[in-house]
């Protein structure tokens, strides 16, 4: 795509450098653009004239570019002389191209319109600018921009047509993202490489260092990105569910990973039974619990999800039966407290005996785990309404489906799959049945979260023992 000479702003596009060998030569991006500048004869007036010329639309307005510059005359610049860059339509030798405001300032001998050569180089251009200049025209229909950043790692999932330029793309990504030190490209689908949702990858730029640290939901996580599952694009979904949980409630996170739901929930005073089958995820989850000082609220487990669903419910009932369902949290002294001030009493919290929410974030297969809720509270009907005010837990199960504009077809299909696994009908449109669109994962594939309350017909049925 060559510069369009009819568009004055085309002057500020990068030079076209088709890289047949997929090699990055940064020096080729230097460009000298002839424009005009307004020399401010008294530097004390620089702010006033900047505002005036921006209002009259004479000033050059470009993203990432400061339009106040040292005077191009070295002698004047050494004395603090400044000038204001002007848009390319303003010609130094053609006063007719100047606005009335600019002409008046020149006549008053406060400004002087002079030629100016604006130097732009590789550091000025954005990632998209550079890739537009480098990639062949046939590869520019959709320049790769869909990458995830996890700590210092940029994770690409390049389409086949971009593979010849993968090293070039990675090199520019590192240049244009200060936080990125390593760029990888996924070489197979999530779950193909491992049952723990990890994936095969190749390093395109930087070191093969996958030990990352990230911060989300006011919590810090450290993990080996090559050994655990993490998706930065789910940050909104993590927050959406955590916002539903109230302090003092109990959440059972069946496929917790390194804790993106569990740890922020624990931070707000929610009790969380957090489980993951992957030993590396479990180790990172324990680290996050310690690192974020939430061990009073979050308990980690490494177990099969089918068994954990029932075990977590039984564990809470057992804690209540054995009077081990209280937690004592020592009070913190105020910074203003004197040594002689009495120590405040500790806070004593009681863990409820039943679970309020189940989170099942394993979209490929989570619905298949729903059979384990059969008989979850068999024989404990008296703990729930109408005998008490306690309600049966909400279940939030993530899944994949097709995609459409209104999601009606998908909602019906998801509820049908849930019903088959529960052996009880969950109907779209019921007050507590919500199928929430999470994100698109492919051109014809979408991730959803189906939320519904566990039916008493399922919860109090004869328990199905998980194998």
Coordinates of C-alpha atoms in Angstrom, one line a residue:
X1 CA 0.0 0.0 0.0
X2 CA 1.9 3.1 -1.3
X3 CA 1.5 6.6 0.1
X4 CA -1.5 8.5 -1.2
X5 CA -0.1 11.9 -2.3
X6 CA -3.6 13.4 -2.2
X7 CA -3.7 12.9 1.6
X8 CA -1.4 15.3 3.5
X9 CA -1.2 12.9 6.4
X10 CA 0.3 10.2 4.2
X11 CA 3.6 12.1 4.8
X12 CA 3.7 10.6 8.3
X13 CA 3.2 7.0 7.3
X14 CA 6.3 4.8 7.4
X15 CA 8.2 4.1 4.3
X16 CA 7.2 0.9 2.5
X17 CA 9.9 -1.7 3.0
X18 CA 8.8 -5.1 1.7
X19 CA 11.0 -7.6 3.5
X20 CA 11.3 -10.6 1.1
X21 CA 13.8 -12.3 3.4
X22 CA 11.7 -11.5 6.5
X23 CA 14.6 -9.6 8.0
X24 CA 14.1 -6.4 10.1
X25 CA 16.4 -3.5 9.2
X26 CA 15.4 -0.7 11.6
X27 CA 17.6 1.9 9.9
X28 CA 15.4 1.8 6.7
X29 CA 12.5 3.3 8.7
X30 CA 14.2 6.7 9.0
X31 CA 12.1 9.4 7.2
X32 CA 12.6 13.1 6.8
X33 CA 9.3 15.0 6.3
X34 CA 9.5 18.7 5.1
X35 CA 6.8 20.8 6.9
X36 CA 6.5 24.3 8.4
X37 CA 7.0 25.5 11.9
X38 CA 6.1 28.7 13.8
X39 CA 9.2 30.2 15.4
X40 CA 8.1 31.7 18.7
X41 CA 10.1 34.9 19.0
X42 CA 9.6 35.2 22.8
X43 CA 9.7 31.7 24.4
X44 CA 7.5 33.0 27.3
X45 CA 4.6 32.9 24.8
X46 CA 5.0 29.3 23.8
X47 CA 2.0 28.0 25.8
X48 CA -0.2 30.8 24.6
X49 CA 0.6 30.2 20.9
X50 CA 0.4 26.5 21.2
X51 CA -3.2 26.8 22.4
X52 CA -4.0 29.4 19.8
X53 CA -2.6 27.4 16.9
X54 CA -4.3 24.2 18.0
X55 CA -7.6 26.1 18.2
X56 CA -7.1 27.5 14.7
X57 CA -6.0 24.1 13.5
X58 CA -2.7 25.3 12.2
X59 CA -0.7 23.1 14.7
X60 CA 0.4 19.6 13.7
X61 CA -1.6 17.0 15.8
X62 CA -0.2 13.5 15.6
X63 CA -0.4 10.8 18.2
X64 CA 2.8 10.1 20.1
X65 CA 4.4 13.4 18.7
X66 CA 5.1 16.5 20.7
X67 CA 4.6 19.5 18.5
X68 CA 6.8 21.9 20.6
X69 CA 10.4 21.5 19.4
X70 CA 13.8 23.3 19.8
X71 CA 14.3 25.9 17.1
X72 CA 16.0 24.3 14.0
X73 CA 18.6 27.1 14.1
X74 CA 21.3 25.8 16.5
X75 CA 22.2 29.3 17.7
X76 CA 18.6 30.0 18.7
X77 CA 18.1 26.6 20.2
X78 CA 21.2 27.0 22.4
X79 CA 19.5 30.1 23.9
X80 CA 16.2 28.1 24.5
X81 CA 14.5 29.0 21.3
X82 CA 11.3 27.0 20.5
X83 CA 9.1 26.5 17.6
X84 CA 5.6 24.9 17.0
X85 CA 5.2 22.3 14.3
X86 CA 2.5 23.1 11.8
X87 CA 0.3 20.8 9.7
X88 CA 1.5 19.9 6.2
X89 CA -1.1 22.1 4.5
X90 CA 0.7 25.2 5.9
X91 CA 3.4 26.3 3.5
X92 CA 6.2 28.7 4.7
X93 CA 6.3 30.5 1.4
X94 CA 2.5 30.7 0.8
X95 CA 0.8 33.0 3.4
X96 CA -2.5 32.1 1.8
X97 CA -2.2 28.7 3.5
X98 CA -2.0 30.3 6.9
X99 CA -5.0 30.9 9.1
X100 CA -6.1 34.4 10.0
X101 CA -4.8 33.8 13.5
X102 CA -1.4 32.8 12.3
X103 CA -1.1 35.7 9.8
X104 CA -2.0 38.2 12.6
X105 CA 0.7 36.8 14.9
X106 CA 3.3 37.0 12.1
X107 CA 2.3 40.6 11.3
X108 CA 2.7 41.4 15.0
X109 CA 6.2 40.0 14.8
X110 CA 5.4 37.4 17.5
X111 CA 5.8 34.4 15.2
X112 CA 7.7 33.6 12.1
X113 CA 6.8 30.8 9.7
X114 CA 9.9 28.8 8.7
X115 CA 10.7 25.5 6.9
X116 CA 11.2 22.6 9.2
X117 CA 12.4 19.0 8.6
X118 CA 10.7 16.5 10.9
X119 CA 12.8 13.4 11.4
X120 CA 10.8 10.2 12.1
X121 CA 12.4 6.8 12.8
X122 CA 11.7 3.2 13.7
X123 CA 11.0 4.2 17.3
X124 CA 8.1 6.4 16.3
X125 CA 6.1 3.9 14.3
X126 CA 3.6 1.5 16.0
X127 CA 3.6 -2.3 15.6
X128 CA 0.8 -2.0 13.1
X129 CA 2.7 0.7 11.1
X130 CA 5.8 -1.4 10.9
X131 CA 4.0 -4.6 9.9
X132 CA 2.1 -2.7 7.2
X133 CA 5.4 -1.5 5.8
X134 CA 7.1 -4.9 6.0
X135 CA 4.5 -7.5 5.1
X136 CA 3.7 -8.2 1.4
X137 CA 0.4 -6.8 0.3
X138 CA -1.2 -10.2 0.0
X139 CA -0.5 -10.8 3.7
X140 CA -2.0 -7.6 4.9
X141 CA -5.7 -8.5 4.8
X142 CA -5.5 -9.1 8.6
X143 CA -2.2 -8.2 10.2
X144 CA -1.7 -10.4 13.3
X145 CA -2.7 -8.3 16.3
X146 CA -4.5 -11.0 18.4
X147 CA -1.8 -11.9 20.9
X148 CA -2.1 -12.4 24.6
X149 CA 0.4 -11.0 27.0
X150 CA 1.1 -13.2 30.1
X151 CA 3.7 -11.5 32.3
X152 CA 6.7 -11.0 30.1
X153 CA 5.5 -13.5 27.5
X154 CA 3.5 -12.6 24.3
X155 CA 1.6 -15.6 23.1
X156 CA 0.8 -15.7 19.4
X157 CA -1.5 -18.1 17.5
X158 CA -0.4 -17.4 14.0
X159 CA -2.3 -18.5 10.9
X160 CA -0.4 -20.5 8.3
X161 CA 0.0 -17.7 5.9
X162 CA 2.0 -15.7 8.5
X163 CA 4.4 -18.5 9.5
X164 CA 7.1 -17.3 7.0
X165 CA 7.2 -14.0 8.8
X166 CA 6.9 -15.3 12.4
X167 CA 10.4 -14.3 13.5
X168 CA 9.9 -10.8 12.0
X169 CA 6.5 -10.4 13.7
X170 CA 8.0 -11.5 17.1
X171 CA 10.9 -9.2 16.8
X172 CA 8.7 -6.2 16.2
X173 CA 6.4 -7.2 19.0
X174 CA 9.4 -7.2 21.5
X175 CA 10.4 -3.7 20.2
X176 CA 7.0 -2.2 20.5
X177 CA 5.9 -3.7 23.9
X178 CA 8.2 -2.7 26.8
X179 CA 6.9 -5.5 29.0
X180 CA 7.5 -8.3 26.5
X181 CA 10.8 -10.2 26.7
X182 CA 9.7 -13.6 25.2
X183 CA 7.4 -14.3 22.2
X184 CA 6.0 -17.8 21.6
X185 CA 3.7 -19.2 19.0
X186 CA 1.3 -22.0 19.8
X187 CA 2.0 -25.2 17.8
X188 CA -1.1 -27.2 18.8
X189 CA -4.5 -26.8 20.4
X190 CA -5.0 -26.4 24.1
X191 CA -5.5 -29.8 25.6
X192 CA -3.8 -31.6 22.7
X193 CA -0.5 -31.4 24.3
X194 CA -1.7 -32.3 27.8
X195 CA -4.9 -33.1 29.7
X196 CA -4.0 -30.1 31.9
X197 CA -4.9 -27.6 29.1
X198 CA -1.3 -26.8 28.4
X199 CA 0.0 -26.5 24.8
X200 CA 3.0 -27.0 22.6
X201 CA 4.9 -23.9 21.6
X202 CA 8.0 -22.5 19.9
X203 CA 10.0 -19.5 21.0
X204 CA 10.1 -16.9 18.3
X205 CA 12.0 -14.1 20.1
X206 CA 13.8 -13.8 23.5
X207 CA 14.7 -16.5 26.0
X208 CA 12.7 -19.7 26.6
X209 CA 11.7 -18.3 30.0
X210 CA 8.1 -19.2 30.8
X211 CA 8.2 -18.4 34.6
X212 CA 5.9 -15.4 34.7
X213 CA 4.4 -13.1 37.3
X214 CA 1.1 -11.3 36.7
X215 CA -1.3 -9.3 38.8
X216 CA -5.1 -9.6 38.5
X217 CA -8.0 -9.0 40.8
X218 CA -5.7 -7.3 43.4
X219 CA -3.7 -10.6 43.6
X220 CA -0.3 -11.7 42.4
X221 CA 0.3 -15.0 40.6
X222 CA 3.6 -16.7 39.8
X223 CA 3.7 -19.8 37.6
X224 CA 5.4 -21.6 34.7
X225 CA 3.2 -20.7 31.8
X226 CA 4.3 -23.9 29.9
X227 CA 2.9 -26.1 32.6
X228 CA -0.4 -24.5 33.7
X229 CA -3.4 -23.0 32.0
X230 CA -3.9 -19.2 32.0
X231 CA -5.9 -17.0 29.7
X232 CA -5.5 -13.2 30.2
X233 CA -8.6 -12.7 28.0
X234 CA -10.8 -14.2 30.8
X235 CA -10.0 -11.3 33.2
X236 CA -13.5 -9.8 32.7
X237 CA -15.1 -13.2 33.3
X238 CA -13.1 -13.8 36.5
X239 CA -14.3 -10.4 37.8
X240 CA -17.9 -11.0 36.7
X241 CA -18.2 -14.2 38.8
X242 CA -16.2 -13.0 41.8
X243 CA -18.5 -9.9 42.0
X244 CA -21.4 -12.3 42.5
X245 CA -19.8 -13.8 45.6
X246 CA -20.5 -12.2 49.0
X247 CA -18.1 -12.2 52.0
X248 CA -18.8 -15.1 54.3
X249 CA -20.2 -17.3 51.5
X250 CA -18.6 -20.6 50.4
X251 CA -17.5 -21.2 46.8
X252 CA -16.3 -24.5 45.4
X253 CA -13.9 -23.9 42.5
X254 CA -13.8 -27.3 40.9
X255 CA -11.2 -26.6 38.2
X256 CA -9.4 -23.7 39.9
X257 CA -6.1 -23.6 37.9
X258 CA -3.7 -21.2 39.6
X259 CA -6.6 -19.4 41.3
X260 CA -7.9 -16.5 39.1
X261 CA -11.4 -17.0 40.6
X262 CA -10.4 -18.4 44.0
X263 CA -7.8 -15.9 45.1
X264 CA -9.7 -12.6 44.3
X265 CA -12.7 -14.2 46.0
X266 CA -10.6 -15.1 49.1
X267 CA -9.3 -11.5 49.1
X268 CA -12.8 -10.2 49.6
X269 CA -13.6 -12.6 52.5
X270 CA -15.2 -15.5 50.6
X271 CA -14.4 -19.0 51.8
X272 CA -13.1 -21.0 48.8
X273 CA -12.5 -24.7 48.4
X274 CA -10.2 -24.6 45.3
X275 CA -9.2 -27.7 43.4
X276 CA -7.2 -28.6 40.3
X277 CA -6.0 -31.9 39.0
X278 CA -2.8 -30.5 37.6
X279 CA 0.0 -30.8 40.2
X280 CA 1.8 -27.8 38.8
X281 CA -1.4 -25.7 39.0
X282 CA -1.9 -26.9 42.5
X283 CA 1.6 -25.9 43.5
X284 CA 1.1 -22.4 41.9
X285 CA -2.3 -22.1 43.6
X286 CA -0.7 -22.8 47.0
X287 CA 2.0 -20.2 46.3
X288 CA -0.7 -17.6 45.4
X289 CA -2.6 -18.3 48.6
X290 CA 0.5 -17.7 50.6
X291 CA 1.7 -14.8 48.5
X292 CA -1.6 -13.0 48.8
X293 CA -2.1 -13.8 52.5
X294 CA -5.5 -15.5 52.1
X295 CA -4.9 -18.9 53.7
X296 CA -7.7 -18.2 56.2
X297 CA -10.1 -18.2 53.3
X298 CA -8.8 -20.3 50.5
X299 CA -8.0 -24.0 50.8
X300 CA -6.2 -25.8 48.0
X301 CA -6.8 -29.4 46.8
X302 CA -5.4 -31.6 44.0
X303 CA -8.1 -34.1 43.1
X304 CA -10.3 -35.4 40.4
X305 CA -13.1 -32.9 39.8
X306 CA -15.9 -35.6 39.9
X307 CA -14.9 -36.7 43.4
X308 CA -14.1 -33.2 44.6
X309 CA -17.6 -31.9 44.0
X310 CA -19.0 -34.4 46.6
X311 CA -16.0 -34.3 48.9
X312 CA -16.2 -30.5 49.2
X313 CA -19.8 -30.6 50.3
X314 CA -19.1 -33.4 52.7
X315 CA -16.1 -31.6 54.1
X316 CA -18.1 -28.5 55.1
X317 CA -20.8 -30.7 56.8
X318 CA -18.0 -32.5 58.7
X319 CA -16.4 -29.2 59.9
X320 CA -19.7 -28.1 61.3
X321 CA -20.4 -31.5 62.9
X322 CA -17.0 -31.5 64.6
X323 CA -17.1 -27.8 65.6
X324 CA -14.1 -27.0 63.4
X325 CA -15.9 -24.4 61.3
X326 CA -14.6 -21.3 63.0
X327 CA -11.5 -19.2 62.1
X328 CA -9.8 -16.8 64.4
X329 CA -8.1 -13.9 62.8
X330 CA -5.8 -11.8 65.0
X331 CA -6.6 -8.1 65.0
X332 CA -4.0 -5.8 63.5
X333 CA -2.8 -2.9 65.6
X334 CA -3.4 0.5 64.3
X335 CA -0.3 2.3 63.2
X336 CA -1.3 5.1 65.6
X337 CA -1.7 2.7 68.6
X338 CA 0.5 3.3 71.6
X339 CA 2.4 0.4 73.2
X340 CA 0.2 0.7 76.2
X341 CA -3.0 0.5 74.2
X342 CA -4.9 -2.7 74.7
X343 CA -4.7 -5.3 71.9
X344 CA -8.0 -5.4 70.0
X345 CA -9.9 -8.7 70.2
X346 CA -9.5 -11.1 67.3
X347 CA -12.2 -11.6 64.7
X348 CA -14.0 -15.0 64.8
X349 CA -15.5 -16.1 61.5
X350 CA -17.9 -19.0 61.1
X351 CA -17.7 -21.1 57.9
X352 CA -21.2 -22.0 56.6
X353 CA -22.0 -25.7 56.4
X354 CA -23.2 -25.6 52.8
X355 CA -21.8 -24.3 49.6
X356 CA -23.2 -21.2 47.9
X357 CA -21.6 -21.4 44.5
X358 CA -19.8 -24.0 42.3
X359 CA -17.5 -22.7 39.6
X360 CA -16.6 -25.1 36.8
X361 CA -14.2 -23.4 34.4
X362 CA -13.2 -26.3 32.1
X363 CA -15.3 -25.3 29.0
X364 CA -14.4 -28.4 26.9
X365 CA -15.8 -30.9 29.3
X366 CA -17.2 -29.2 32.5
X367 CA -20.8 -30.1 31.6
X368 CA -19.8 -33.8 31.7
X369 CA -19.1 -33.4 35.4
X370 CA -22.6 -32.4 36.3
X371 CA -23.7 -35.9 37.0
X372 CA -21.6 -35.7 40.2
X373 CA -24.1 -33.3 41.7
X374 CA -26.7 -36.2 41.9
X375 CA -27.4 -36.7 45.6
X376 CA -25.0 -34.0 46.7
X377 CA -27.0 -33.3 49.8
X378 CA -28.9 -36.6 50.1
X379 CA -30.4 -36.9 53.5
X380 CA -29.8 -33.2 54.4
X381 CA -33.0 -31.7 53.1
X382 CA -33.6 -30.1 56.5
X383 CA -30.6 -27.7 55.9
X384 CA -32.4 -26.0 53.0
X385 CA -35.5 -24.1 52.3
X386 CA -38.4 -24.4 53.0
X387 CA -37.0 -25.7 56.3
X388 CA -34.5 -22.9 56.6
X389 CA -33.6 -19.8 54.6
X390 CA -30.6 -21.5 53.0
X391 CA -30.8 -22.1 49.3
X392 CA -29.2 -24.8 47.3
X393 CA -26.0 -23.7 45.5
X394 CA -25.7 -21.9 42.2
X395 CA -23.7 -23.7 39.6
X396 CA -21.6 -21.8 37.1
X397 CA -20.5 -24.1 34.3
X398 CA -18.4 -22.9 31.4
X399 CA -18.7 -24.5 28.0
X400 CA -18.2 -24.1 24.2
X401 CA -20.9 -23.9 21.6
X402 CA -21.6 -22.4 18.2
X403 CA -22.2 -18.7 17.8
X404 CA -25.1 -16.6 16.5
X405 CA -26.2 -13.0 16.8
X406 CA -28.8 -13.7 19.5
X407 CA -27.4 -16.9 21.1
X408 CA -30.9 -18.4 21.2
X409 CA -30.0 -21.6 19.4
X410 CA -26.9 -21.9 21.6
X411 CA -28.8 -21.4 24.9
X412 CA -31.3 -24.1 24.0
X413 CA -28.5 -26.5 23.1
X414 CA -26.5 -25.8 26.2
X415 CA -29.5 -26.3 28.5
X416 CA -30.2 -29.6 26.7
X417 CA -26.7 -30.8 27.4
X418 CA -27.0 -29.7 31.1
X419 CA -30.3 -31.5 31.4
X420 CA -29.0 -34.7 30.0
X421 CA -26.1 -34.8 32.5
X422 CA -28.3 -33.8 35.5
X423 CA -31.1 -36.1 34.3
X424 CA -33.4 -33.2 35.1
X425 CA -34.7 -30.5 32.8
X426 CA -33.1 -27.1 33.0
X427 CA -35.3 -24.8 30.9
X428 CA -34.1 -21.7 29.1
X429 CA -36.1 -18.7 30.3
X430 CA -36.5 -19.9 33.9
X431 CA -35.7 -17.1 36.4
X432 CA -32.5 -18.5 37.6
X433 CA -31.2 -20.0 34.4
X434 CA -28.7 -17.6 32.7
X435 CA -26.5 -18.5 29.7
X436 CA -23.9 -15.7 29.5
X437 CA -21.7 -15.1 26.5
X438 CA -18.1 -15.0 27.6
X439 CA -16.0 -14.6 24.4
X440 CA -15.5 -15.8 20.9
X441 CA -12.7 -18.3 20.6
X442 CA -12.9 -19.1 16.8
X443 CA -14.8 -17.8 13.8
X444 CA -17.6 -20.3 14.6
X445 CA -17.0 -21.1 18.2
X446 CA -18.0 -19.2 21.4
X447 CA -17.4 -19.7 25.1
X448 CA -20.4 -19.4 27.4
X449 CA -21.1 -19.7 31.1
X450 CA -24.4 -21.3 32.1
X451 CA -25.6 -20.4 35.6
X452 CA -28.4 -22.2 37.3
X453 CA -29.5 -23.2 40.8
X454 CA -29.0 -26.9 41.7
X455 CA -32.5 -28.4 41.6
X456 CA -33.7 -30.2 44.8
X457 CA -34.7 -33.1 42.6
X458 CA -31.0 -33.6 41.8
X459 CA -29.5 -32.5 45.1
X460 CA -31.6 -34.8 47.3
X461 CA -31.7 -37.8 45.0
X462 CA -29.8 -41.0 46.0
X463 CA -26.1 -40.2 45.6
X464 CA -24.2 -41.4 42.6
X465 CA -20.8 -42.5 43.7
X466 CA -18.1 -41.0 41.5
X467 CA -15.7 -43.5 40.0

